[in-house]
mmCIF file of C-alpha atoms in Angstrom:
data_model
loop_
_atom_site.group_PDB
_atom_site.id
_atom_site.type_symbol
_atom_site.label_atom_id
_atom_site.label_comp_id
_atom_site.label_asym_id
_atom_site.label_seq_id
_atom_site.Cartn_x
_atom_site.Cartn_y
_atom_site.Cartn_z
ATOM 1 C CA UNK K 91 -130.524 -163.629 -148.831
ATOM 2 C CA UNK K 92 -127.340 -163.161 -151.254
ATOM 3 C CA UNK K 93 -124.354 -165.450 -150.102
ATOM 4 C CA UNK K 94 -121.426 -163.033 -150.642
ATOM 5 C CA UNK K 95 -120.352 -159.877 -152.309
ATOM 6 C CA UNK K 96 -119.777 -161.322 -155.944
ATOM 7 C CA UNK K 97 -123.649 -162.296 -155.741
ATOM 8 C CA UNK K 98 -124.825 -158.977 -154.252
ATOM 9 C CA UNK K 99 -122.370 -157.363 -157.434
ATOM 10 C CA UNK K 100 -124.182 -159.453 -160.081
ATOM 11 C CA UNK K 101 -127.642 -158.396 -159.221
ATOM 12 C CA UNK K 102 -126.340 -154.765 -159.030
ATOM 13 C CA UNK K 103 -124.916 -155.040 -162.748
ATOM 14 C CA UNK K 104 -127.854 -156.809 -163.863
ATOM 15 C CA UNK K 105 -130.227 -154.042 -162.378
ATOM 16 C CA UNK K 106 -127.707 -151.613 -164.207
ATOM 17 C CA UNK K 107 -127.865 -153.733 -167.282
ATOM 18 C CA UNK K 108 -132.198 -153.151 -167.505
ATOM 19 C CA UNK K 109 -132.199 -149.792 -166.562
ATOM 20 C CA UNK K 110 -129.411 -148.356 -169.056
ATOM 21 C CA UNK K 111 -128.393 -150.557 -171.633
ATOM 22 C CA UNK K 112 -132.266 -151.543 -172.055
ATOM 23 C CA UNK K 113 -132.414 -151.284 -175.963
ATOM 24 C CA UNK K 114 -128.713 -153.178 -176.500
ATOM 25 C CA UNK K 115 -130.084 -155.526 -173.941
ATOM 26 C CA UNK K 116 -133.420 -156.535 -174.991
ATOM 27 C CA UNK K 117 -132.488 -156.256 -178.721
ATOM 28 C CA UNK K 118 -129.446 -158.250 -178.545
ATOM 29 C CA UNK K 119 -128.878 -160.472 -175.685
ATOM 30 C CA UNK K 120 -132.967 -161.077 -174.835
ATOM 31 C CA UNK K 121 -134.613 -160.743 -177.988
ATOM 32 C CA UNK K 122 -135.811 -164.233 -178.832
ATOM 33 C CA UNK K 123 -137.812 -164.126 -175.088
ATOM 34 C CA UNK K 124 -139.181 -160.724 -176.143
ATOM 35 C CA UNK K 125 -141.045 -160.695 -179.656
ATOM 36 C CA UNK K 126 -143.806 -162.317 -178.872
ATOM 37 C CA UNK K 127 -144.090 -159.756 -176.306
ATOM 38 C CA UNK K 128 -144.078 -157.118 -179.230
ATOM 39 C CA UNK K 129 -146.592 -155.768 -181.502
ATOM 40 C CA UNK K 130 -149.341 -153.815 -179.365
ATOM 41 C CA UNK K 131 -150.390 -151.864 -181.342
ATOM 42 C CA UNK K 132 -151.089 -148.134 -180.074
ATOM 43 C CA UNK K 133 -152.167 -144.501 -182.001
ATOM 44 C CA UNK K 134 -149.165 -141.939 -181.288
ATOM 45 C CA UNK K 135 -150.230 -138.362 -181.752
ATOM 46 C CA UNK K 136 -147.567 -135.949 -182.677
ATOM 47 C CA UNK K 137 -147.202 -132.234 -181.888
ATOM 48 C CA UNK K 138 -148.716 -131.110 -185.732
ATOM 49 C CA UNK K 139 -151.683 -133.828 -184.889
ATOM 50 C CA UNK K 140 -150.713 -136.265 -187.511
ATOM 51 C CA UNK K 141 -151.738 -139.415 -185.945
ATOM 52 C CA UNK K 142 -149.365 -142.861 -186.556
ATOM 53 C CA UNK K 143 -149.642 -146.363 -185.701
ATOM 54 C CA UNK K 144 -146.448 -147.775 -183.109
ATOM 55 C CA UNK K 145 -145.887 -150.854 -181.662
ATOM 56 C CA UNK K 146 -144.834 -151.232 -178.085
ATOM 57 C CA UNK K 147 -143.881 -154.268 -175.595
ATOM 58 C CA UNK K 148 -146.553 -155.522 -173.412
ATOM 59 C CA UNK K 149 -147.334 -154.741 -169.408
ATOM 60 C CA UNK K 150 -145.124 -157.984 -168.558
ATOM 61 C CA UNK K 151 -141.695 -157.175 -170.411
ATOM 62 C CA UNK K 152 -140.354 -155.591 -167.387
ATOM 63 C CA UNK K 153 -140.622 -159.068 -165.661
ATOM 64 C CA UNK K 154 -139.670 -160.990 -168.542
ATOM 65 C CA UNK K 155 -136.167 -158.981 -169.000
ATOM 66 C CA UNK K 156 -135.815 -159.334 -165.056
ATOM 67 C CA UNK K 157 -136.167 -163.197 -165.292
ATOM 68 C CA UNK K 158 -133.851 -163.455 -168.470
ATOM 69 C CA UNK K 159 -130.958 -161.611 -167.036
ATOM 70 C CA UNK K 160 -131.524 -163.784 -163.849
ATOM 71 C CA UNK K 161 -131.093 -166.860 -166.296
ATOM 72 C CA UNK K 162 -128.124 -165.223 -167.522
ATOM 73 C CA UNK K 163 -126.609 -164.374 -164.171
ATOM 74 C CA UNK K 164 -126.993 -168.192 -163.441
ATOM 75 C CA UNK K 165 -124.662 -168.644 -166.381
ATOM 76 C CA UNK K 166 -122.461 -165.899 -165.993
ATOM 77 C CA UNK K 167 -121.539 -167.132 -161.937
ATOM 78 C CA UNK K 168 -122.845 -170.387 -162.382
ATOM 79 C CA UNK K 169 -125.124 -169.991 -158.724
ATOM 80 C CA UNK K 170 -129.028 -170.108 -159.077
ATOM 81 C CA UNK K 171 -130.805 -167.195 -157.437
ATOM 82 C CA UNK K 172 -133.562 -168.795 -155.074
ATOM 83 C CA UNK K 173 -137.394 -168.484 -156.146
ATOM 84 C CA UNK K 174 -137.738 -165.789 -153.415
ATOM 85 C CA UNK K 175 -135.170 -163.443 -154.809
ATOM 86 C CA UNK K 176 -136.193 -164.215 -158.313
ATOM 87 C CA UNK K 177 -139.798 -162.932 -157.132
ATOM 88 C CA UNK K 178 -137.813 -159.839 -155.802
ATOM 89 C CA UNK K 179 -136.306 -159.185 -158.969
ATOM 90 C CA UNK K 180 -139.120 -159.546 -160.764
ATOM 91 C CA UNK K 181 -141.310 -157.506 -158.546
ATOM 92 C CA UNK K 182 -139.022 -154.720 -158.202
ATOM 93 C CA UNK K 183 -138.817 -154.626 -162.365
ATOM 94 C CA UNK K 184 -142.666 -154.612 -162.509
ATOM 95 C CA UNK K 185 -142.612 -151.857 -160.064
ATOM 96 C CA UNK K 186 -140.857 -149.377 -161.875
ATOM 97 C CA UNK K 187 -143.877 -148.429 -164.199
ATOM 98 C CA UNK K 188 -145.710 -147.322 -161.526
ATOM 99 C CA UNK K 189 -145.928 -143.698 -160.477
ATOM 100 C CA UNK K 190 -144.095 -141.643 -159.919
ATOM 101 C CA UNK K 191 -141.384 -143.771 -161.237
ATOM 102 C CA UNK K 192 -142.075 -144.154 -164.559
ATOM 103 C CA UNK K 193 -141.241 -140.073 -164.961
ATOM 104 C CA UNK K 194 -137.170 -140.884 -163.875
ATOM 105 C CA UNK K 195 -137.013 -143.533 -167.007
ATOM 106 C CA UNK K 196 -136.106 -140.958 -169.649
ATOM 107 C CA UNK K 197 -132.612 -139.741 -170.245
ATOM 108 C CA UNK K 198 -131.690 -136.685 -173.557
ATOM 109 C CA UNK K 199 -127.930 -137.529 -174.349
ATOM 110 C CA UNK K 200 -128.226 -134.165 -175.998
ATOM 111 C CA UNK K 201 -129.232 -132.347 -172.782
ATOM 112 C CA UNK K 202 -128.417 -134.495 -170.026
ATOM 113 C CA UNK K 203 -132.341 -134.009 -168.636
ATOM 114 C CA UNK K 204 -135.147 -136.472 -168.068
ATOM 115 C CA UNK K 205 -138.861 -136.157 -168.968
ATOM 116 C CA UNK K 206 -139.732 -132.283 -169.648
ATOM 117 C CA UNK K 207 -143.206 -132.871 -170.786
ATOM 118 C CA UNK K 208 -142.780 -131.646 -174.355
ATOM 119 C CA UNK K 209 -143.953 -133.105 -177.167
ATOM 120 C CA UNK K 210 -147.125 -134.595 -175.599
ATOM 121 C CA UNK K 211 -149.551 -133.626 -178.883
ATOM 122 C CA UNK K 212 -151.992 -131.111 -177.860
ATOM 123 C CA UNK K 213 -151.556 -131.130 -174.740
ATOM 124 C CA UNK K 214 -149.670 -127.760 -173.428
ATOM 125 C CA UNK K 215 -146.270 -129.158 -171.489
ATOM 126 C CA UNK K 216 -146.999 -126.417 -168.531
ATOM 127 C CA UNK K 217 -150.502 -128.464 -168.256
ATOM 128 C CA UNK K 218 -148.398 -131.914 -167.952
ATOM 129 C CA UNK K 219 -146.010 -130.368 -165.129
ATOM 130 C CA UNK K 220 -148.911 -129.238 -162.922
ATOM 131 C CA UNK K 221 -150.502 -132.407 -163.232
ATOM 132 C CA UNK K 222 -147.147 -134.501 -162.331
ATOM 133 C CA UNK K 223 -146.615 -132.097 -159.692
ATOM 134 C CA UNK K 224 -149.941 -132.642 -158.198
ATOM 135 C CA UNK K 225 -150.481 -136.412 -158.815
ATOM 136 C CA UNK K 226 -147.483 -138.143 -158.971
ATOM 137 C CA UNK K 227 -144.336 -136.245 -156.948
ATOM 138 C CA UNK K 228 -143.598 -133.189 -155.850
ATOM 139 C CA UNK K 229 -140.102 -133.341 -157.379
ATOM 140 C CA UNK K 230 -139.183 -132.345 -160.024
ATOM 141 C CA UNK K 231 -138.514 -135.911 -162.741
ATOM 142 C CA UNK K 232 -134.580 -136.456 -162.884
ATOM 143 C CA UNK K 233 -133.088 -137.894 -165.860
ATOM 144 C CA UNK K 234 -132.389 -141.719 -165.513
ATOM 145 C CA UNK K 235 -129.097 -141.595 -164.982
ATOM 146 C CA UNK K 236 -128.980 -138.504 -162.113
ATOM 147 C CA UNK K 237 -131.738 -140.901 -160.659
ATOM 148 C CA UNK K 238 -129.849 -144.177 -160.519
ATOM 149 C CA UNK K 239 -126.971 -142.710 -159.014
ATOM 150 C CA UNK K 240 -128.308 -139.935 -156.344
#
């Protein structure tokens, strides 16, 4: 269990830290314990059907941020996290890819919404929404950032 409130704080902020400031974070804090984790290749498809080649991080990055910004809570309070509530960090950053969670990961700045199910190549969005409906919740996806806070 966490010792005190400064403890319970820094595992807050770092859980803040992944979820919003994931690109400053990775790129420029956690980048050296990352690129070998990049370069899977993967065929994107856009909405005129011209298909392009994009990289993307691998199935494990979510755990491998999680155990950096433990590392760097240990420096920031000088206190180790025990193994069992590194494994809960880890764990719960592993779990967020799986459904229906992964649909409350997107944020527009421009709109303030989160995943709308557009641009999804030939496939019509209506289609999407009726299948996330069905299969994954039957809420509607909030935007990251109405998620983490309600």
């Amino acid at each position: 269990m966490l010792k005190n409130k400064k403890q319970k704080l820094g595992i807050v902020i770092l859980g803040i830290a992944i979820l919003l400031g994931g690109s400053f974070f990775m790129c420029w804090i956690l980048k050296p314990a990352l690129v070998k984790n990049f370069g899977k290749a993967m065929q994107v498809q856009d909405d005129d059907g011209f298909v392009t080649i994009s990289q993307a991080y691998s199935e494990n990055t979510h755990q491998l941020i999680a155990e950096q910004a433990v590392i760097l809570y240990h420096q920031i309070y000088g206190q180790w996290l025990s193994t069992q509530e590194i494994e809960w960090v880890k764990q719960g950053a592993s779990r967020e890819d799986t459904p229906p969670r992964w649909v409350n990961h997107f944020y527009d700045p421009t709109t303030g919404q989160g995943w709308n199910a557009q641009r999804m190549g030939q496939v019509p969005s209506s289609v999407l929404k009726l299948f996330s409906k069905i299969s994954l919740s039957r809420q509607n996806p909030l935007s990251s950032l109405n998620w983490l806070h309600n």
